[in-house]
N, CA, C and O of each residue as an XYZ file, in Angstrom:
448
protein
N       2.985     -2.752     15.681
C       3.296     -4.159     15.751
C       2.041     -5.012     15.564
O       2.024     -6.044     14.893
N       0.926     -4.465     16.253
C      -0.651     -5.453     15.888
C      -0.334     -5.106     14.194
O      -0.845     -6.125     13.730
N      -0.004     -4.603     13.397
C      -0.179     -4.343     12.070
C       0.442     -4.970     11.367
O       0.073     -5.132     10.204
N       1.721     -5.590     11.903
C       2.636     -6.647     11.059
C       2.089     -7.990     11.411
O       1.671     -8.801     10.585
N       2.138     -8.232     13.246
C       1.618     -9.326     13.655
C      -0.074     -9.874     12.802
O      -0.449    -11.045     12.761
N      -0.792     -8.765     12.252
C      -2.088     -9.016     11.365
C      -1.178     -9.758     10.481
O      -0.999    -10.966     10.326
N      -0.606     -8.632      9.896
C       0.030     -9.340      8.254
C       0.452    -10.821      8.402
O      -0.163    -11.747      7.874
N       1.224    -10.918      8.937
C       1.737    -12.158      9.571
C       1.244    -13.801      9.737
O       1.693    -14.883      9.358
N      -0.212    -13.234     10.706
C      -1.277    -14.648     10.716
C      -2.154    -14.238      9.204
O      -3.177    -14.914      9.103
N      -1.949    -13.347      8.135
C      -2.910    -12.827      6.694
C      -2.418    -14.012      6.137
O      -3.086    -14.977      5.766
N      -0.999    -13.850      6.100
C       0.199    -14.488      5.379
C       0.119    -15.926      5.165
O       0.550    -16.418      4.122
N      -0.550    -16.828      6.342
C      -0.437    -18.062      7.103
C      -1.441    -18.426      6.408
O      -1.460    -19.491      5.792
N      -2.550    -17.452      6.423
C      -3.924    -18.417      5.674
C      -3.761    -17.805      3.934
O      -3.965    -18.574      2.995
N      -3.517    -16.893      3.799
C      -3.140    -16.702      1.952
C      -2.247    -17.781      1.652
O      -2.497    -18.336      0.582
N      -1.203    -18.265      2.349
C      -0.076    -18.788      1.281
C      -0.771    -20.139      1.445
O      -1.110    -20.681      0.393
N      -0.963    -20.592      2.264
C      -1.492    -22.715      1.709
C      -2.695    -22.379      0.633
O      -3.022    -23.353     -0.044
N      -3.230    -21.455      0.434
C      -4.912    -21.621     -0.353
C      -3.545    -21.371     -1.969
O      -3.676    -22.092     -2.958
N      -2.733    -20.612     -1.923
C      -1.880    -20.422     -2.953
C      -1.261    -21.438     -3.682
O      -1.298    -21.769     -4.867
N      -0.330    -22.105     -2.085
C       0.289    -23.120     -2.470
C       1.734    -22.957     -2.674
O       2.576    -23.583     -3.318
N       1.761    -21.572     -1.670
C       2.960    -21.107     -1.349
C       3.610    -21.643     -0.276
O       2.893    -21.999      0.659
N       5.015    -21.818     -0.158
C       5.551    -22.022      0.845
C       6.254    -20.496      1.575
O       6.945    -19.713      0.923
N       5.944    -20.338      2.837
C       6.176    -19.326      3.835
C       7.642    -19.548      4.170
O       7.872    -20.483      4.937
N       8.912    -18.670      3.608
C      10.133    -19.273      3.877
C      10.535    -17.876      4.972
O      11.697    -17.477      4.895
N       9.719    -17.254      5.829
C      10.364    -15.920      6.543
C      10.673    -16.545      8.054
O       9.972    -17.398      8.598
N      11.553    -16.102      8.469
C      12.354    -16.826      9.622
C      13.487    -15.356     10.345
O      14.145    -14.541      9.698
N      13.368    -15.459     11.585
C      13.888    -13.847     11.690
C      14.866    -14.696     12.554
O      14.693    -15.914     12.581
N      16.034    -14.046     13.367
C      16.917    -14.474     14.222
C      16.843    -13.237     15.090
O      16.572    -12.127     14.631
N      17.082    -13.466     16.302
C      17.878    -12.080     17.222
C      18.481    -11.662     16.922
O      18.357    -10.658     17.623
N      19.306    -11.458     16.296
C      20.622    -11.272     15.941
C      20.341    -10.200     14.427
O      21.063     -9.268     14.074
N      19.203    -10.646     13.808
C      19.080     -9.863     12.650
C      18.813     -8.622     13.174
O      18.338     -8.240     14.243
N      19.232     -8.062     12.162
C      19.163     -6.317     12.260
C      17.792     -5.829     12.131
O      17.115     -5.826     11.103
N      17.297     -5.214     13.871
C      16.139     -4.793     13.770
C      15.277     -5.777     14.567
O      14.131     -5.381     14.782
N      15.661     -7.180     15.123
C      15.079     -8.175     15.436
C      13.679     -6.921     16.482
O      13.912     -5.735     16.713
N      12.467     -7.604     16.873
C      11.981     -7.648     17.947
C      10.812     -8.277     17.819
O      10.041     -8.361     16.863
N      10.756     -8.975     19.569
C       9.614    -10.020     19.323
C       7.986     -9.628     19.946
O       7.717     -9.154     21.050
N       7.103     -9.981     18.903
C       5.867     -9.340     19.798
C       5.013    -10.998     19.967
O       5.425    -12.151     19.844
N       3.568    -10.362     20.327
C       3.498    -11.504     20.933
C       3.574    -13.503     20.250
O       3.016    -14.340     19.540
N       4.932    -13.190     21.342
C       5.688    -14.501     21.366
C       6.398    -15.017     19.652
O       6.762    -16.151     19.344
N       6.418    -13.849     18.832
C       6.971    -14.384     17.432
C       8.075    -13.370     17.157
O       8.091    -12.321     17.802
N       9.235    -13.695     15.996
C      10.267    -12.740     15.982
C       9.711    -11.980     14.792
O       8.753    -12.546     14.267
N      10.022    -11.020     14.331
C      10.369     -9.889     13.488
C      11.566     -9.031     13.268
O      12.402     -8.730     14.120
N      11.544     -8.708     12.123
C      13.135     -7.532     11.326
C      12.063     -6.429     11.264
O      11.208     -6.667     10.411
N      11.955     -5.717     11.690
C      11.392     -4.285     11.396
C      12.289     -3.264     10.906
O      12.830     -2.657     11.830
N      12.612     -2.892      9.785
C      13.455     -2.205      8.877
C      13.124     -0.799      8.669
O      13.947      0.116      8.683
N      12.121     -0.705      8.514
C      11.966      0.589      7.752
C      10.846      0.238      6.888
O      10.690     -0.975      6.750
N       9.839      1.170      6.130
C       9.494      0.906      4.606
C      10.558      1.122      3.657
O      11.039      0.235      2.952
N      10.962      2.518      3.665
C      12.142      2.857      3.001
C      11.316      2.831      1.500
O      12.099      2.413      0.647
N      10.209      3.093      1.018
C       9.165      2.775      0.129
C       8.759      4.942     -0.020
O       8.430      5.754      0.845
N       8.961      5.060     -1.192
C       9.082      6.609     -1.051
C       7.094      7.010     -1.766
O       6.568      6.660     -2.822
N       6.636      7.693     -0.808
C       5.066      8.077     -0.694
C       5.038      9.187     -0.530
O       6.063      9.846     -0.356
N       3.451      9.855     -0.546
C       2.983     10.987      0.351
C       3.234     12.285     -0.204
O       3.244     13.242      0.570
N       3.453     12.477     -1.524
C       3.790     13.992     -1.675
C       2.703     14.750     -2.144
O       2.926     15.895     -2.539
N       1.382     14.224     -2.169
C       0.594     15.327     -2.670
C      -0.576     14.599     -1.429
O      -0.288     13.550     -0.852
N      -1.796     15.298     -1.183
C      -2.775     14.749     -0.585
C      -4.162     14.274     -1.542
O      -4.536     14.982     -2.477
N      -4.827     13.047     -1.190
C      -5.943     12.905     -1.862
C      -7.155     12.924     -0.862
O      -7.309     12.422      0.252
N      -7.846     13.583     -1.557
C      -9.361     13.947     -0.568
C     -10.523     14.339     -1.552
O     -10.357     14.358     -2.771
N     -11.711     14.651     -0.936
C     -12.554     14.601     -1.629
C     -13.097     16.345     -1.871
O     -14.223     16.830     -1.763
N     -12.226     16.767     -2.111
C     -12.641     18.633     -2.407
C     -11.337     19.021     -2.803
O     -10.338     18.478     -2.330
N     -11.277     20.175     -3.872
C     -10.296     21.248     -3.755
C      -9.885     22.088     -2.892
O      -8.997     22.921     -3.074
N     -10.586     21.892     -1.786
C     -10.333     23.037     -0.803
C      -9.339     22.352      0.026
O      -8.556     23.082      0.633
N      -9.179     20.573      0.222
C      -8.587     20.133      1.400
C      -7.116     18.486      0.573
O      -6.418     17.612      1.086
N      -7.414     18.984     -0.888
C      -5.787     18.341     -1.156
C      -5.775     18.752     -2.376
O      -6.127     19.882     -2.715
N      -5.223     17.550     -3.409
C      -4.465     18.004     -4.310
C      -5.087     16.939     -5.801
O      -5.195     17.308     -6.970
N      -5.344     15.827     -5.319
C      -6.074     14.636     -6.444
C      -7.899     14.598     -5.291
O      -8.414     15.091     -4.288
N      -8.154     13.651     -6.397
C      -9.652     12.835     -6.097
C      -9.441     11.679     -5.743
O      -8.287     11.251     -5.703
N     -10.760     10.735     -5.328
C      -9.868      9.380     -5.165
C      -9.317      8.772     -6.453
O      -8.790      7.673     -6.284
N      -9.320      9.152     -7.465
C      -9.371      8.526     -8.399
C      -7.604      9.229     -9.110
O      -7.114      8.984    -10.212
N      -7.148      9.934     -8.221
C      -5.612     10.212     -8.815
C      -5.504     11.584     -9.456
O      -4.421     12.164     -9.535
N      -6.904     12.214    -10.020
C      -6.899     12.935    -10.896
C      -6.915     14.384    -10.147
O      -7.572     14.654     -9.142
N      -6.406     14.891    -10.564
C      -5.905     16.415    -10.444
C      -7.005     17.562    -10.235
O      -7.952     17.660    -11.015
N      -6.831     18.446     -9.119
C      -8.492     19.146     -9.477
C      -8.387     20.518    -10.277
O      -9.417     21.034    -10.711
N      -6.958     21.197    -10.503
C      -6.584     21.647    -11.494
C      -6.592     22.016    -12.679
O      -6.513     23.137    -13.182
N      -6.741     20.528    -13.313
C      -6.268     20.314    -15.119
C      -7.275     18.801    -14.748
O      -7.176     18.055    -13.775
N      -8.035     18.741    -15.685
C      -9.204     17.549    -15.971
C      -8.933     16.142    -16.486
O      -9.619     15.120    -16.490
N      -7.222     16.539    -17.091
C      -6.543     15.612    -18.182
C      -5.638     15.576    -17.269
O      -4.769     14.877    -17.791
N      -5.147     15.970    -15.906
C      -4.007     15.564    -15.231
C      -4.219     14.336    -14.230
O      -4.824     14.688    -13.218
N      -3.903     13.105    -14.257
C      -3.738     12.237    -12.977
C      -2.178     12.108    -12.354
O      -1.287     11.612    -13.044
N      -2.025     12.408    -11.519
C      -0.639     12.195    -10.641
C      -1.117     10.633     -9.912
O      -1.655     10.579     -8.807
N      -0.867      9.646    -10.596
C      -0.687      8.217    -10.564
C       0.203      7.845     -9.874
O       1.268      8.039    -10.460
N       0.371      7.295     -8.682
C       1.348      6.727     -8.054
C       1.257      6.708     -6.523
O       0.158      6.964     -6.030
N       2.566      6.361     -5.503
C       2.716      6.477     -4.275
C       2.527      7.864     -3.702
O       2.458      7.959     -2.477
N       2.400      9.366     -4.735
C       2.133     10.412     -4.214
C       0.901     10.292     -3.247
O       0.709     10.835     -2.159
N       0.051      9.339     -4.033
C      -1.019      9.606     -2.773
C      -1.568      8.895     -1.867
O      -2.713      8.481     -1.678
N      -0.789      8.827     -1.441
C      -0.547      7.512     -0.044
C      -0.346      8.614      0.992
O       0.459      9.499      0.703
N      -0.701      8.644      1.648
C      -0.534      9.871      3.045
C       0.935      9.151      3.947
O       1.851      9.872      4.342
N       0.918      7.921      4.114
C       1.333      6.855      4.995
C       1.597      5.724      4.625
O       0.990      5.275      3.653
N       2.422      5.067      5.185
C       2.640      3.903      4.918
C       2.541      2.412      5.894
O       3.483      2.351      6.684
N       1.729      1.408      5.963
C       1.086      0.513      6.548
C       2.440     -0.357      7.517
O       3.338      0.186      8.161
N       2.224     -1.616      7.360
C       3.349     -2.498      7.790
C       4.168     -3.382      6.882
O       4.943     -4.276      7.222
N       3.842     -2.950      5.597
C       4.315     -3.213      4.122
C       5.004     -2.970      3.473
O       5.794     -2.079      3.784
N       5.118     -3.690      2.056
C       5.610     -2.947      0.773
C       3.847     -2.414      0.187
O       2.839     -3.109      0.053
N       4.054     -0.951     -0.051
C       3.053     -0.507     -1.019
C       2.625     -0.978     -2.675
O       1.915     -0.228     -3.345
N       3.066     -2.109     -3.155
C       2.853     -2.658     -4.032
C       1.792     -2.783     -4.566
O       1.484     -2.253     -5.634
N       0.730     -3.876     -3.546
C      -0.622     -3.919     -3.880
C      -1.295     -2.906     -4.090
O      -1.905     -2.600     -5.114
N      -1.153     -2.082     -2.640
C      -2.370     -0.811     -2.361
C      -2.171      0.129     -3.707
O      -3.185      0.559     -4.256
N      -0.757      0.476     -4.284
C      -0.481      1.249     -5.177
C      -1.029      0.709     -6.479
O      -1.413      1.523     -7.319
N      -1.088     -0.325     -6.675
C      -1.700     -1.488     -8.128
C      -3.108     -1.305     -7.898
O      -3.828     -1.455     -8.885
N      -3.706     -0.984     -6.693
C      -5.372     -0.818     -6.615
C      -5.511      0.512     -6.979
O      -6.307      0.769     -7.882
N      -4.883      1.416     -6.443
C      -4.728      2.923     -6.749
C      -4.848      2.968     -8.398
O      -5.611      3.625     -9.106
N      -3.976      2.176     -8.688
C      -3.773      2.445    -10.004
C      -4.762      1.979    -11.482
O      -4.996      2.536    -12.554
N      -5.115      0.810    -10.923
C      -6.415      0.109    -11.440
C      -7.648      1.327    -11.501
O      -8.232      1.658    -12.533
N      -7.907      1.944    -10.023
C      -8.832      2.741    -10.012
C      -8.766      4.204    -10.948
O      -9.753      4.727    -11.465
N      -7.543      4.652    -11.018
C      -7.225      5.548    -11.611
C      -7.332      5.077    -13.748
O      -7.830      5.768    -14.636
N      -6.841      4.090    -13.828
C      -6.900      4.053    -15.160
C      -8.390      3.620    -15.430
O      -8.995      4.154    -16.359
N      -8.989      2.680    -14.653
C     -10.598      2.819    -14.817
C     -11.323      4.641    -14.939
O     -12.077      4.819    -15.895
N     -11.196      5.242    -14.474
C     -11.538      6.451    -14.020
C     -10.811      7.138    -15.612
O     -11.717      7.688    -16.238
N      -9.705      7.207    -16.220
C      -9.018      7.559    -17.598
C     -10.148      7.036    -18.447
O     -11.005      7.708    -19.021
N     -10.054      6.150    -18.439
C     -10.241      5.277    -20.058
C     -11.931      5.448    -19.965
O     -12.589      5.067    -20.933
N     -12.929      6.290    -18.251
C     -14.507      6.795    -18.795
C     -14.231      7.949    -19.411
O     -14.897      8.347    -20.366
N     -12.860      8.822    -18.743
C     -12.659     10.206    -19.326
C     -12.499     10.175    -20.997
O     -12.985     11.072    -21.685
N     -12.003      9.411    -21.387
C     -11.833      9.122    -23.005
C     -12.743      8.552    -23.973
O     -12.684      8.324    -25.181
N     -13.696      8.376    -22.961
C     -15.272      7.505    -23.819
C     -15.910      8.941    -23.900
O     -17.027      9.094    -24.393
C-alpha cells in the first residue's frame, strides 16, 4: 500500500507539470475498495502477465542479461515482460518500454 499511496502523491505532481487532469475517484462500494492513509483505493490485481524467465548478471544464476539478451544464442533477445521477476503497484507499461529501449539499444551495437 506505501507503493500505490507513492504512486498516488507521483501522480499529483506529474499530472499539473503535464497539464493533465487527475479524473481517479474510488467509492466503498467499488470492488476491492480499501483505504490507507486516510485516501480510498480499488486494488484489483495487476492481472499484467510477467516473470517467465530470470534476468541477472551470469549464466550460472538466470536466463537473459540486463539487456534482454540470451546467454545461450548471441542473436537471441527474449524482449518483453518475461523479465520482470515481479510486479510493482502498476501497469508494467513504462518499466517494460525502458526494458525495451535498453534492449534494442544493446541490438542495433550488436549489428554495428
Amino acid at each position: 500500500m506505501k507503493g500505490a499511496d507513492y504512486s498516488r502523491q507521483f501522480a499529483g505532481t506529474v499530472f499539473p507539470r503535464l497539464g493533465a487532469q487527475d479524473h481517479t475517484h474510488y467509492e466503498p462500494s467499488d470492488f476491492g475498495y480499501v483505504a490507507y492513509e486516510a485516501r480510498g483505493y480499488a486494488i484489483r490485481g495487476g492481472n499484467h502477465l510477467s516473470g517467465t524467465h530470470i534476468t541477472g548478471a551470469t549464466k550460472a544464476n538466470s536466463v537473459v542479461d540486463k539487456n534482454q539478451r540470451g546467454w545461450d544464442h548471441e542473436n537471441l533477445y527474449l524482449v518483453g515482460g518475461g523479465s520482470m521477476p515481479i510486479i510493482g503497484t502498476a501497469n508494467v507499461t513504462l518499466t517494460l518500454a525502458a526494458m525495451c529501449f535498453r534492449s534494442s539499444r544493446d541490438i542495433l551495437k550488436y549489428l554495428h
